[in-house]
Structures are given as structure tokens and as C-alpha cells.
Coordinates of C-alpha atoms in Angstrom, one line a residue:
Chain Y
M1 CA 10.8 10.8 17.8
A2 CA 7.1 10.7 18.5
V3 CA 5.0 10.1 15.5
P4 CA 1.3 10.7 16.0
G5 CA -1.0 7.7 15.5
L6 CA 1.7 5.1 15.5
R7 CA 1.9 4.8 19.3
H8 CA -1.8 4.1 19.6
H9 CA -1.5 0.6 18.2
R10 CA -3.4 -2.1 19.9
E11 CA -0.3 -3.9 21.1
D12 CA 1.1 -0.8 22.6
A13 CA -2.2 0.1 24.3
R14 CA -2.2 -3.3 26.0
G15 CA 1.1 -2.4 27.5
R16 CA 2.5 -5.8 27.6
G17 CA 4.9 -5.5 24.6
L18 CA 8.4 -6.8 25.2
N19 CA 9.3 -4.1 22.8
D20 CA 8.6 -0.6 24.2
T21 CA 10.2 1.5 21.4
G22 CA 6.9 2.0 19.5
I23 CA 8.2 -0.2 16.7
Q24 CA 5.3 -2.2 15.3
N25 CA 4.0 -4.3 12.5
I26 CA 1.4 -2.3 10.7
Q27 CA -0.6 -2.8 7.6
G28 CA -0.4 -0.2 4.8
N29 CA -4.0 0.7 4.9
H30 CA -3.9 1.1 8.7
A31 CA -0.8 3.3 8.3
C32 CA -2.8 5.5 5.9
A33 CA -5.7 5.8 8.4
V34 CA -3.5 6.8 11.3
A35 CA -1.4 9.1 9.2
A36 CA -4.5 10.9 8.0
V37 CA -5.6 11.6 11.6
A38 CA -2.0 12.7 12.4
A39 CA -2.2 15.1 9.5
G40 CA -5.2 16.7 10.9
C41 CA -8.0 14.9 9.0
R42 CA -11.2 15.2 11.1
F43 CA -13.8 13.9 8.6
F44 CA -14.0 10.7 6.6
A45 CA -16.9 9.7 4.4
G46 CA -16.7 6.6 2.4
Y47 CA -18.2 3.3 1.2
P48 CA -16.1 0.3 1.9
I49 CA -14.6 -1.6 -1.0
T50 CA -11.8 -4.2 -1.1
P51 CA -8.8 -3.7 -1.0
S52 CA -9.3 -0.3 0.7
S53 CA -11.8 -1.2 3.4
E54 CA -9.2 -1.4 6.3
I55 CA -8.7 2.4 5.9
A56 CA -12.4 3.1 6.6
E57 CA -12.4 0.4 9.3
R58 CA -9.3 1.9 11.1
I59 CA -10.2 5.5 10.7
S60 CA -13.7 4.8 12.0
V61 CA -12.0 4.0 15.3
E62 CA -9.3 6.7 15.3
L63 CA -11.4 9.7 14.2
P64 CA -13.9 9.8 17.1
K65 CA -10.9 9.5 19.5
A66 CA -9.5 12.7 17.9
G67 CA -12.8 14.5 18.0
G68 CA -13.5 13.8 14.3
T69 CA -16.4 12.3 12.4
F70 CA -16.6 9.1 10.4
V71 CA -19.6 8.6 8.1
Q72 CA -20.3 5.4 6.1
M73 CA -22.3 6.9 3.2
E74 CA -24.8 5.3 0.9
D75 CA -22.4 5.2 -1.9
E76 CA -19.1 6.6 -3.3
I77 CA -20.8 9.5 -5.1
A78 CA -22.3 10.8 -1.8
S79 CA -19.0 10.1 0.0
M80 CA -17.1 12.4 -2.3
A81 CA -19.8 15.1 -2.0
A82 CA -19.7 14.8 1.8
V83 CA -15.9 15.2 1.8
I84 CA -16.1 18.3 -0.3
G85 CA -18.8 19.7 2.0
A86 CA -16.8 19.0 5.1
S87 CA -13.7 20.6 3.6
A88 CA -15.7 23.7 2.4
G89 CA -16.8 23.8 6.0
G90 CA -13.2 24.2 7.1
I91 CA -12.2 20.7 8.1
K92 CA -9.5 18.5 6.6
A93 CA -11.4 15.6 4.9
M94 CA -10.6 12.3 3.2
T95 CA -12.3 9.4 1.5
A96 CA -10.8 6.0 0.4
T97 CA -11.8 3.6 -2.3
S98 CA -10.7 1.2 -5.0
G99 CA -11.0 1.5 -8.9
P100 CA -14.8 1.1 -9.3
G101 CA -15.5 3.4 -6.4
F102 CA -12.9 5.9 -7.7
S103 CA -14.9 6.0 -11.0
L104 CA -18.0 7.0 -9.1
K105 CA -16.1 9.8 -7.2
Q106 CA -14.8 11.3 -10.4
E107 CA -17.7 13.7 -11.1
N108 CA -17.4 15.3 -7.7
L109 CA -13.6 15.2 -7.9
G110 CA -14.0 17.6 -10.9
Y111 CA -16.1 19.9 -8.6
A112 CA -13.3 19.9 -6.0
A113 CA -10.7 20.7 -8.7
G114 CA -12.9 23.5 -10.2
A115 CA -13.9 25.0 -6.9
E116 CA -10.4 24.4 -5.4
I117 CA -11.6 22.5 -2.4
P118 CA -8.8 20.7 -0.6
C119 CA -9.5 17.0 -0.2
V120 CA -7.6 13.7 -0.1
I121 CA -8.8 10.6 -2.0
V122 CA -7.1 7.2 -1.5
D123 CA -7.4 4.7 -4.4
V124 CA -6.1 1.2 -3.5
M125 CA -5.8 -0.5 -6.9
R126 CA -7.2 -4.0 -7.6
G127 CA -7.6 -6.2 -10.6
G128 CA -10.3 -4.7 -13.0
P129 CA -12.3 -3.5 -14.7
S130 CA -15.6 -3.8 -12.8
T131 CA -15.7 -6.3 -9.9
G132 CA -12.6 -7.9 -11.5
M133 CA -10.4 -9.4 -8.8
P134 CA -11.1 -7.5 -5.6
T135 CA -8.4 -9.2 -3.6
R136 CA -5.7 -9.2 -6.2
P137 CA -3.4 -6.4 -7.1
A138 CA -3.2 -4.3 -10.2
Q139 CA -1.9 -0.8 -11.3
G140 CA -4.8 -0.1 -13.7
D141 CA -5.7 3.3 -12.4
F142 CA -2.5 5.2 -13.3
M143 CA -4.4 7.1 -16.0
Q144 CA -7.7 7.2 -14.2
S145 CA -6.0 9.0 -11.3
R146 CA -4.9 11.8 -13.6
W147 CA -7.6 11.9 -16.3
G148 CA -10.6 10.2 -14.7
T149 CA -12.6 13.4 -14.1
H150 CA -13.8 15.7 -16.8
G151 CA -12.4 18.8 -18.2
D152 CA -9.0 20.5 -17.8
H153 CA -8.2 20.2 -14.2
A154 CA -5.3 20.3 -11.7
C155 CA -4.7 17.4 -9.4
I156 CA -1.8 15.7 -7.6
V157 CA -1.3 11.9 -7.4
L158 CA 1.2 10.4 -4.9
A159 CA 2.4 6.8 -5.3
P160 CA 4.0 5.3 -2.2
W161 CA 5.8 1.9 -2.4
S162 CA 6.0 0.8 1.2
V163 CA 4.0 0.9 4.4
K164 CA 6.3 3.6 5.8
E165 CA 5.9 5.7 2.7
I166 CA 2.1 5.3 2.8
Y167 CA 2.3 7.0 6.2
E168 CA 4.6 9.8 4.9
Q169 CA 2.7 10.4 1.6
T170 CA -0.7 10.4 3.3
V171 CA 0.5 13.3 5.5
R172 CA 2.1 14.9 2.5
A173 CA -1.2 14.6 0.6
F174 CA -3.0 16.6 3.2
N175 CA -0.2 19.2 3.3
L176 CA -0.2 19.6 -0.4
S177 CA -4.0 19.6 -0.7
E178 CA -4.3 22.3 2.0
T179 CA -1.4 24.4 0.8
L180 CA -2.3 24.4 -2.9
R181 CA -6.1 24.0 -2.6
V182 CA -6.1 21.0 -4.9
P183 CA -7.5 17.4 -4.7
V184 CA -4.7 15.0 -3.9
I185 CA -5.0 11.3 -4.7
V186 CA -2.9 8.7 -2.8
L187 CA -2.6 5.8 -5.2
Y188 CA -1.2 2.4 -4.4
D189 CA -1.7 -1.2 -5.3
E190 CA -3.4 -3.9 -3.2
V191 CA 0.0 -5.5 -2.4
I192 CA 1.2 -2.3 -0.6
G193 CA -2.3 -1.7 0.9
H194 CA -2.5 -5.1 2.6
L195 CA 1.2 -5.5 3.2
V196 CA 2.2 -5.5 6.9
E197 CA 5.7 -4.2 7.6
T198 CA 7.7 -3.4 10.7
L199 CA 7.7 0.3 11.1
D200 CA 10.0 2.2 13.3
P201 CA 8.4 5.5 14.2
G202 CA 11.9 7.0 14.4
S203 CA 12.4 6.5 10.7
V204 CA 9.2 8.2 9.6
D205 CA 9.8 11.7 8.2
T206 CA 6.7 13.8 7.6
G207 CA 8.0 17.3 8.3
E208 CA 5.6 19.9 9.4
I209 CA 1.8 19.6 9.3
T210 CA 0.4 22.5 7.2
T211 CA -3.1 23.9 7.0
R212 CA -4.7 26.0 4.3
K213 CA -4.3 29.7 4.3
W214 CA -7.3 31.4 5.9
A215 CA -8.8 34.7 4.8
G216 CA -7.7 37.7 6.8
G217 CA -8.1 41.5 6.6
D218 CA -11.2 43.5 5.9
P219 CA -14.2 41.1 5.3
A220 CA -15.9 43.7 3.1
Q221 CA -13.0 43.5 0.7
Y222 CA -12.8 39.6 0.6
R223 CA -13.1 37.9 -2.8
P224 CA -13.0 34.1 -2.5
Y225 CA -10.9 33.5 -5.6
A226 CA -8.6 36.5 -5.5
C227 CA -5.0 35.7 -4.6
G228 CA -1.6 37.2 -4.3
E229 CA 1.7 36.2 -5.9
D230 CA 1.4 32.6 -4.9
D231 CA -1.7 32.0 -7.0
I232 CA -3.5 30.3 -4.0
P233 CA -6.6 32.1 -2.8
P234 CA -7.1 32.2 0.9
M235 CA -10.3 30.4 2.0
A236 CA -13.0 31.8 4.2
R237 CA -13.2 30.0 7.5
P238 CA -16.8 29.5 8.5
G239 CA -17.6 31.8 11.4
D240 CA -14.9 34.3 10.7
G241 CA -17.3 36.7 9.1
Y242 CA -16.2 36.4 5.5
R243 CA -18.9 36.0 2.8
S244 CA -18.0 33.3 0.3
H245 CA -19.7 31.8 -2.7
T246 CA -18.8 28.4 -4.1
T247 CA -20.0 27.0 -7.4
G248 CA -19.1 24.3 -9.9
L249 CA -19.7 26.9 -12.7
T250 CA -16.7 28.8 -14.0
H251 CA -16.4 31.7 -11.8
A252 CA -14.7 35.1 -11.3
E253 CA -12.5 36.1 -8.4
N254 CA -15.7 37.1 -6.5
G255 CA -16.8 33.4 -6.6
F256 CA -19.9 34.0 -8.7
P257 CA -20.5 32.4 -12.1
S258 CA -18.9 34.0 -15.0
Q259 CA -18.6 33.2 -18.7
D260 CA -16.7 36.3 -19.6
P261 CA -14.0 34.9 -21.8
T262 CA -11.2 37.0 -20.4
T263 CA -12.2 36.1 -16.8
V264 CA -12.7 32.4 -17.5
D265 CA -9.3 32.2 -19.3
R266 CA -7.5 34.1 -16.5
V267 CA -8.9 31.9 -13.7
A268 CA -8.5 28.7 -15.6
R269 CA -4.8 29.5 -16.4
R270 CA -4.1 30.3 -12.8
V271 CA -5.7 27.1 -11.5
L272 CA -4.0 24.9 -14.1
G273 CA -0.7 26.7 -13.6
K274 CA -0.5 26.7 -9.9
L275 CA 1.1 23.3 -9.5
A276 CA 3.9 24.1 -11.9
R277 CA 4.4 27.3 -10.0
H278 CA 4.8 25.3 -6.8
N279 CA 6.7 22.4 -8.4
D280 CA 9.3 22.6 -5.6
L281 CA 6.6 21.4 -3.2
V282 CA 4.9 19.0 -5.6
E283 CA 7.6 17.0 -7.3
Q284 CA 9.2 14.1 -5.6
V285 CA 11.2 11.3 -7.2
D286 CA 13.3 8.4 -6.0
C287 CA 16.2 7.2 -8.1
Y288 CA 18.8 4.4 -7.8
D289 CA 22.0 3.6 -9.6
L290 CA 21.5 6.1 -12.4
D291 CA 25.2 6.9 -13.0
G292 CA 26.7 4.7 -15.6
A293 CA 23.6 2.7 -16.1
Q294 CA 22.9 1.5 -19.6
V295 CA 19.3 0.5 -18.8
L296 CA 16.7 2.6 -17.0
I297 CA 13.7 1.0 -15.3
A298 CA 10.8 3.4 -14.7
T299 CA 7.9 2.3 -12.5
C300 CA 6.2 2.8 -9.2
G301 CA 4.4 1.0 -6.3
I302 CA 5.2 -2.6 -5.5
T303 CA 6.6 -3.0 -9.1
A304 CA 9.3 -0.5 -8.2
R305 CA 10.3 -2.5 -5.2
A306 CA 10.7 -5.5 -7.5
A307 CA 12.7 -3.4 -9.9
K308 CA 15.0 -2.2 -7.1
S309 CA 15.7 -5.9 -6.3
A310 CA 16.2 -6.6 -10.0
L311 CA 19.0 -4.0 -10.1
R312 CA 21.1 -6.3 -7.9
L313 CA 20.3 -9.4 -9.9
L314 CA 21.4 -7.5 -13.1
Q315 CA 24.5 -6.2 -11.4
D316 CA 25.5 -9.8 -10.6
K317 CA 25.4 -10.4 -14.4
G318 CA 27.4 -7.4 -15.2
I319 CA 24.5 -5.3 -16.4
A320 CA 24.3 -1.7 -15.1
A321 CA 20.7 -0.7 -14.6
G322 CA 19.1 2.2 -12.7
L323 CA 15.6 2.9 -11.3
F324 CA 13.5 6.0 -11.7
R325 CA 10.5 6.1 -9.4
P326 CA 8.0 9.0 -9.6
V327 CA 6.8 9.3 -6.0
T328 CA 4.7 12.2 -7.2
L329 CA 3.2 10.4 -10.2
W330 CA 1.1 13.4 -11.4
P331 CA 2.0 16.0 -12.5
F332 CA 4.6 13.7 -14.0
P333 CA 8.1 14.8 -13.0
E334 CA 9.1 15.5 -16.6
E335 CA 12.4 17.2 -16.1
S336 CA 13.6 14.7 -13.5
Y337 CA 12.7 11.9 -15.9
R338 CA 14.5 13.5 -18.8
E339 CA 17.6 13.9 -16.6
A340 CA 17.4 10.3 -15.4
A341 CA 17.0 9.0 -19.0
R342 CA 20.0 10.9 -20.3
G343 CA 22.5 8.6 -21.9
K344 CA 20.5 5.4 -21.4
Q345 CA 20.4 2.9 -24.2
Q346 CA 17.2 1.1 -23.2
I347 CA 14.1 2.1 -21.1
L348 CA 11.9 -0.6 -19.5
V349 CA 8.5 0.2 -18.0
P350 CA 7.2 -2.7 -16.0
E351 CA 3.6 -2.3 -14.7
M352 CA 0.6 -4.4 -13.6
N353 CA -1.6 -3.2 -16.4
A354 CA -1.6 -3.4 -20.2
G355 CA 0.6 -0.3 -20.5
Q356 CA -0.2 3.1 -19.1
L357 CA 2.8 4.7 -17.5
I358 CA 4.7 3.7 -20.7
Y359 CA 2.7 6.4 -22.6
E360 CA 4.2 9.1 -20.4
I361 CA 7.7 7.6 -20.6
Q362 CA 7.5 7.3 -24.4
R363 CA 6.4 10.9 -24.6
L364 CA 9.4 12.1 -22.6
T365 CA 12.2 9.8 -23.9
P366 CA 14.6 11.1 -26.5
P367 CA 13.9 9.8 -30.0
G368 CA 16.0 6.8 -30.8
V369 CA 16.1 5.4 -27.3
P370 CA 13.9 2.2 -27.3
V371 CA 11.2 2.1 -24.6
A372 CA 9.7 -1.4 -23.8
G373 CA 7.1 -2.5 -21.5
F374 CA 6.6 -5.6 -19.3
N375 CA 3.0 -6.1 -18.3
R376 CA 1.1 -8.5 -16.1
L377 CA -2.6 -8.7 -16.1
D378 CA -3.1 -11.9 -14.1
G379 CA -3.5 -10.5 -10.6
E380 CA 0.0 -11.5 -9.7
P381 CA 2.8 -9.0 -8.8
I382 CA 5.7 -8.7 -11.2
T383 CA 8.8 -10.3 -9.6
P384 CA 12.4 -9.1 -9.5
R385 CA 13.5 -12.1 -11.6
Q386 CA 10.9 -11.3 -14.3
I387 CA 12.2 -7.7 -14.6
A388 CA 15.8 -8.9 -14.7
E389 CA 15.0 -11.4 -17.4
R390 CA 13.1 -8.9 -19.5
V391 CA 16.1 -6.5 -19.3
E392 CA 18.5 -9.3 -20.4
E393 CA 16.1 -10.2 -23.3
L394 CA 16.0 -6.6 -24.5
L395 CA 19.8 -6.3 -24.4
N396 CA 20.3 -9.6 -26.2
H397 CA 18.0 -8.4 -29.0
D398 CA 20.3 -5.5 -29.8
Chain W
M1 CA 18.2 -7.5 2.4
T2 CA 16.3 -10.7 1.5
G3 CA 15.7 -12.5 4.9
L4 CA 14.1 -15.8 5.8
Q5 CA 11.0 -16.6 3.6
I6 CA 8.1 -18.5 5.2
R7 CA 4.7 -19.4 3.9
F8 CA 1.6 -20.7 5.7
S9 CA -0.8 -22.2 3.1
G10 CA -4.0 -24.2 3.0
S11 CA -7.7 -23.7 2.7
G12 CA -9.4 -20.5 3.6
G13 CA -10.6 -20.5 7.2
Q14 CA -7.8 -22.6 8.6
G15 CA -6.3 -19.7 10.5
L16 CA -3.2 -19.4 8.3
Q17 CA -3.3 -15.6 8.2
L18 CA -3.4 -15.4 12.0
A19 CA -0.5 -17.9 12.3
A20 CA 1.7 -15.8 10.1
K21 CA 0.6 -12.6 11.8
I22 CA 1.5 -14.0 15.2
L23 CA 4.9 -15.3 14.0
G24 CA 5.5 -11.8 12.4
H25 CA 4.6 -10.2 15.7
A26 CA 6.9 -12.5 17.6
A27 CA 9.8 -11.7 15.2
M28 CA 9.1 -8.0 15.7
L29 CA 9.2 -8.4 19.5
D30 CA 12.4 -10.3 19.0
G31 CA 13.9 -7.2 17.3
K32 CA 13.6 -8.3 13.7
S33 CA 11.9 -6.6 10.7
I34 CA 9.1 -8.4 8.8
A35 CA 7.1 -8.1 5.7
F36 CA 3.8 -10.0 5.8
S37 CA 1.6 -10.4 2.7
Q38 CA -1.3 -12.6 2.0
A39 CA -3.6 -13.9 -0.7
Y40 CA -7.0 -15.4 -0.3
E41 CA -10.1 -15.7 -2.4
P42 CA -13.2 -13.6 -2.2
T43 CA -15.2 -16.4 -0.6
A44 CA -15.4 -16.4 3.3
R45 CA -14.1 -20.0 3.6
G46 CA -12.4 -22.5 1.3
G47 CA -10.3 -21.8 -1.7
L48 CA -6.6 -21.2 -1.6
S49 CA -5.3 -19.1 1.3
R50 CA -1.6 -18.3 1.8
A51 CA 0.2 -16.0 4.2
D52 CA 3.8 -15.1 3.5
L53 CA 6.3 -13.8 5.9
I54 CA 9.8 -12.4 5.3
V55 CA 11.9 -12.1 8.4
G56 CA 15.0 -10.0 8.3
G57 CA 17.5 -8.0 10.3
G58 CA 16.9 -4.7 8.6
E59 CA 15.0 -3.0 5.9
I60 CA 13.5 -5.6 3.5
D61 CA 14.0 -4.6 -0.1
Y62 CA 11.3 -6.7 -1.8
P63 CA 8.5 -7.7 0.5
L64 CA 7.1 -10.6 -1.4
V65 CA 8.5 -14.2 -1.3
T66 CA 10.6 -15.3 -4.2
A67 CA 12.3 -18.5 -2.8
L68 CA 10.7 -20.1 0.3
D69 CA 12.8 -21.4 3.1
Y70 CA 9.9 -22.9 4.9
V71 CA 6.3 -23.7 3.8
V72 CA 3.5 -25.1 5.9
I73 CA 0.8 -26.8 3.9
L74 CA -2.5 -27.8 5.6
D75 CA -4.6 -28.7 2.5
D76 CA -4.1 -30.2 -0.9
V77 CA -5.6 -27.0 -2.5
A78 CA -2.3 -25.3 -1.6
V79 CA 0.2 -27.8 -2.8
T80 CA 0.8 -26.3 -6.3
A81 CA 0.5 -22.7 -5.0
S82 CA 4.2 -22.8 -4.1
D83 CA 5.4 -24.2 -7.4
G84 CA 8.5 -22.3 -8.5
L85 CA 9.2 -21.1 -4.9
L86 CA 10.5 -24.4 -3.5
S87 CA 13.8 -26.1 -4.1
S88 CA 16.0 -28.7 -2.4
A89 CA 17.0 -25.9 0.1
S90 CA 13.3 -25.6 1.2
T91 CA 11.5 -27.4 4.0
A92 CA 7.8 -28.2 3.7
L93 CA 5.8 -29.1 6.8
V94 CA 2.7 -30.8 5.6
D95 CA -0.4 -32.2 7.3
V96 CA -0.7 -35.9 6.9
E97 CA -4.5 -35.9 6.7
R98 CA -5.2 -33.2 4.2
V99 CA -2.1 -33.2 2.1
T100 CA -1.7 -36.2 -0.3
K101 CA 0.2 -34.6 -3.1
Q102 CA 3.9 -34.0 -3.2
P103 CA 5.0 -30.4 -3.4
G104 CA 7.1 -29.6 -6.5
G105 CA 10.7 -28.4 -6.5
G106 CA 12.1 -31.2 -4.4
P107 CA 11.9 -29.7 -0.9
E108 CA 12.5 -31.7 2.2
V109 CA 9.0 -32.8 3.1
V110 CA 8.2 -33.3 6.8
A111 CA 4.7 -34.9 7.2
L112 CA 3.2 -34.2 10.6
R113 CA -0.1 -34.7 12.4
L114 CA -0.9 -31.0 12.5
I115 CA -4.6 -31.1 12.3
G116 CA -4.8 -34.4 14.2
T117 CA -2.8 -32.9 17.1
A118 CA -5.1 -29.9 17.2
R119 CA -8.1 -32.2 17.3
E120 CA -6.6 -34.2 20.2
A121 CA -5.9 -30.9 22.0
G122 CA -9.6 -30.2 21.8
N123 CA -10.2 -28.0 18.7
V124 CA -9.3 -28.7 15.2
R125 CA -9.2 -25.0 14.5
A126 CA -6.0 -24.8 16.5
A127 CA -4.1 -26.6 13.6
N128 CA -2.7 -23.2 12.7
I129 CA -1.0 -22.7 16.1
V130 CA 0.1 -26.3 16.2
S131 CA 1.8 -25.6 12.8
L132 CA 3.3 -22.5 14.2
G133 CA 4.8 -24.4 17.1
A134 CA 6.2 -27.0 14.8
L135 CA 7.6 -24.4 12.4
A136 CA 9.2 -22.4 15.2
A137 CA 10.8 -25.6 16.6
R138 CA 12.3 -26.3 13.3
A139 CA 13.2 -22.9 12.0
G140 CA 13.8 -20.7 15.1
I141 CA 12.7 -17.3 13.7
A142 CA 11.7 -15.9 17.1
G143 CA 12.5 -16.7 20.7
H144 CA 10.0 -18.8 22.6
D145 CA 9.2 -16.0 25.0
C146 CA 8.4 -13.7 22.1
L147 CA 6.1 -16.4 20.5
V148 CA 4.3 -16.8 23.8
E149 CA 4.0 -13.0 24.2
A150 CA 2.8 -12.6 20.6
I151 CA 0.0 -15.2 21.2
R152 CA -1.0 -13.4 24.4
Q153 CA -1.3 -10.2 22.5
S154 CA -3.0 -11.6 19.4
V155 CA -5.8 -13.9 20.6
R156 CA -8.8 -13.3 22.8
K157 CA -8.1 -13.7 26.5
E158 CA -10.3 -16.7 26.9
F159 CA -8.4 -18.6 24.2
V160 CA -4.8 -17.7 25.3
A161 CA -4.3 -20.8 27.4
F162 CA -5.6 -23.2 24.8
N163 CA -3.5 -21.6 22.1
L164 CA -0.3 -21.8 24.2
E165 CA -1.1 -25.5 24.7
A166 CA -1.5 -25.9 20.9
L167 CA 1.9 -24.1 20.5
E168 CA 3.6 -26.5 22.9
R169 CA 2.0 -29.6 21.2
G170 CA 3.2 -28.3 17.8
R171 CA 6.7 -27.8 19.2
A172 CA 6.7 -31.3 20.7
L173 CA 5.9 -32.8 17.2
L174 CA 9.4 -31.7 16.1
E175 CA 11.4 -31.1 19.2
A176 CA 11.0 -34.6 20.6
P177 CA 9.2 -36.7 18.1
A178 CA 7.6 -39.7 19.9
E179 CA 7.6 -41.6 16.7
K180 CA 8.8 -41.2 13.2
P181 CA 6.5 -38.8 11.3
A182 CA 4.0 -40.7 9.2
P183 CA 4.6 -40.7 5.4
L184 CA 2.4 -38.6 3.1
G185 CA -1.2 -39.7 3.1
A186 CA -0.7 -42.3 5.8
C187 CA -3.8 -41.3 7.7
R188 CA -6.1 -41.5 4.8

């Protein structure tokens, strides 16, 4: 199966590989860049920051080959503004950064959410806050990714755990962003971003590439934020003759500012409700060994890979544990979690931060079922053994 | 699956990342799956640098090393970095010039003139490829033709011949040792 982007790897281009199947060793950040181009991204504006810089570096090479544009901007604020502008101009657009840069993008991310401009933002998490440990991993942006921008807003956050999944979820980020007119954040830690794994293009599953719904019909009747049953307004493609107005102010269906309480409430509820309405597209979880498990481990990213290995270590000791991994981290897959947690005696939330995901887990866990954390703040990944030992410790305390 | 776990470690700038990348590429050419991770400091040179490789036959569950089968150590700064990852089942290939401390955990320690051999070959910066040659001779991991091909594809054309020579010299250190490897710190 041909997977766009993956066959243009340097080794393949040199044509001397002993291996001519397209299988290659590729870094997570590079997989993100080639996946974006494969998904139809034709504009990238960014400001390099460790550990995300390889995305900008790679896409600066790939985009011109695909007829796209790469711009290194003066800072992250301008990068996000440029991405919104490009997308409003009808082009699939992306930026990539790490925690501190992500903070700078938050104001404009609010604009994208409010004006329903499709865009993809990649945040490769490092040790923080501030300059912190640029080359070391952390998972400190779980909450920033959902709540970093201001006001009530809709956004989707996807959390891959491998190089292959970075490719798949980057494509999915564009598809969701375009289909639902919502900013989509691809969130992963430095370990996954810098990890190089052997990728078989035949194993990559991205499905169809989708593009936003364009305005059709009589241009004179077009209202930029009017929509049908699906709650997603079609966008005016520049050059098609549709007049459109875009603003960061609350607006009516005609796109112009409005503070009429009835209108503001109606539009706000549609925008905030559209993800729930399309939950079949949005939600994705990955679960292991849930049946009969007494312990449930809930986590994502590299920590989830440690947890999956820990399941086997625990099994060897006669402890039945399962793993719940939200691939779509936000909106949090509430019902799937409740289902996974059913009948469990202990929940463990390991994460490379002081405790963020645990708040969501505590909120959704039935009363009486203990929820414990395991947290590393030292720039080192959590190991399978540490997770297994923490589970044993928790069970022994009972 | 867990796979074979290998680490190249030393001081930033010694080419450890490239050595691991080439070995990973060779393993891939040989039909294996790899996971390659690294850690280095924000400085351009110096400080601890380590490059970890897991080589397996299928999908690798946990991509970071947890128990090293082989470690290459080219500088004292990296000796303690593998504490907790080495055991009597591990093998440590260490440079006799720059490594004076004993790695913890009781691995089999093989002290080799890795940097000295590179210097004799004409460029001390080839110590990474000398190490790669020695490690490959000891551990297998990838076929020799795949290693040679990986070097061809990974280094600039003008340096291919020199790197292939460094690889051979590294192999020779372990394949047909001319003399018993020197004990730790012998050259200091």
C-alpha cells in the first residue's frame, strides 16, 4: 500500500537500499511532517523550538516539493496568526511548537476556535515551565492543550504513542479540523517526538483524506455561519464569489458582530456542542486486558507504552491489570472511560507531570474506587517496572 | 517483544548518535525492527550523550531500554549513566583512554583502544565507527553487508571509504585481537 510521504525518504531517494519495500526508520517529528503534507497541508508557519524543531525542518523541505509554502515567522504569536490567515484563505495549514511556544499561540488559538477556522497545532512536550529542560520529556501540557486559551471553546486534542501513530493521528488531525471546523492539537512528548522507529508503510492506516465543506448554491443567499443539520457551516472558498466576514467578536450567522443574547447563546451552543454531536468521528480510545482486571491504568503517550509493558510484568505476578488510553485526549472520552473503569478495584494514573490527567479520571471514576497517581518530574520517562511496582504497592496497602 | 538492547554513550560530540543511527539503519536493512532514542544536553558539545537502540524481530512494545545487553562507553562522563541498566548478563565495551571508572552492575567489561584506533586510522572522530565495528563483531545485530550499506547511505560520499576502514579496524579489535585487550586505564 502506498503511503504518501513515506516513500520520499532520503534512503529511498538514493535508490541503493537493500530493502526496497518502503520500510524505513523514521523519527516521530519527521513522520508528523510528512503526514501533514500527505493530509493536504500546504502551509506551515512556525518558530523552531526544541523538541519540535525537526517538524519545521522536515516540512520546510517537503512543502515546496508539494507546491506549498513554509514560513519561519518572527515568533509563535505571528506563526499562529499566519496559520489562521492561510486557512481562512482556503489552504490546510499547520504550526508546531513546544510548551512555551504553545502558550504564545493560545490567544490566536482562541480566535481560531471562535471563528471556526480549521488548523492543526502540534505541541511536543518538554520539561517545564519556561525554558525548563528543552531536550527532556514531560507531559505537562495535558491541561494547557484543553484549557490554555481563553473563554468557552471547542477543540480536539489527539495524543499518539508511537511514530506510526504520529503519522496516523496527524492525518486524522487535518481530517477532523477540516470536517468539523475546529482547531486540532496533536500532543505528544519529547520521547515520541525524537523516537526513531521502523515503519512499514503497509501497516499505516489513515483512511480517506477529507477536506472542509465549501459553500455552494446561490452566493446572494450565503451566510458564513449558517448551517444545516450537521452544525458545521460550509466555508466560502476565496474566488468562488461568496462574500464572507470573519471576526473574533461573537457573531451572528451572517458573520457580523452581534451581542444579541439570543443570537450569541444560539451560536455559542452550536459551536460548543458540535464535537459531542460528531462524537463518532472525534472519540478514539485504545484499551488492553480490561476483562477481569482488578486494576486499571489510565495514561497516554510514552507512559502508556510503559504501562502496556507493565501489564505483562504484573501478569507474571498474578495481578490482572488493564490499560485505558485516550487516543483522543480531549474531549475526554467519558463514556468509554466509565465503561473501562467498571468493576475495577483500583485506578492508577501515571504521568510525567505533578498530576493533571488524574483530575479528569477522578471526576469520572465511581465513588469508592481509589484513584492514585504516579508522577515523575525529573525529565526521565516512567518505566514499566515503576508502574508495576506502584500497582503492587497500592494492592498491598489494601 | 523486548528485543536486544544496546547503548552508545560518552561525551557530546563523539558521534554516538550517528553510530546508533547507522546500526539501526543496518538492522532495518537486515529486516529487523528498531526503536532508537537518545538523550543529550542542551550544549553543542560535551556533557552526557547517549543513544539507545532496541533491535527486535517485530513490533517493539516499550521503545526505551530497561536492561542493556551491550553498552559502548567512550568517556568517564557516561559511566554512571547506565547504572541500574547493567547486570552480569551485560557486556560493556569501554575505551581504555577515556574510561577509568568501572561500570556498576557487574557487566563483562571489555576495554578496547577505540579512540586510539581511530586516531591511528587518521581521525579521532571515527571512534564512533570503530566502536560500531567492535560492537557488531561481538554482538552480530546486523549482517556485515547491511552495515556497510548503512554507512554508505548515512555518511557523506567523501567520508565513506574512511568510515568503512574505521569499521573494519573496529571489527579487527574483537574478531582477531592481536593482543589481549588492555586493562581499564592502562593507557593513562
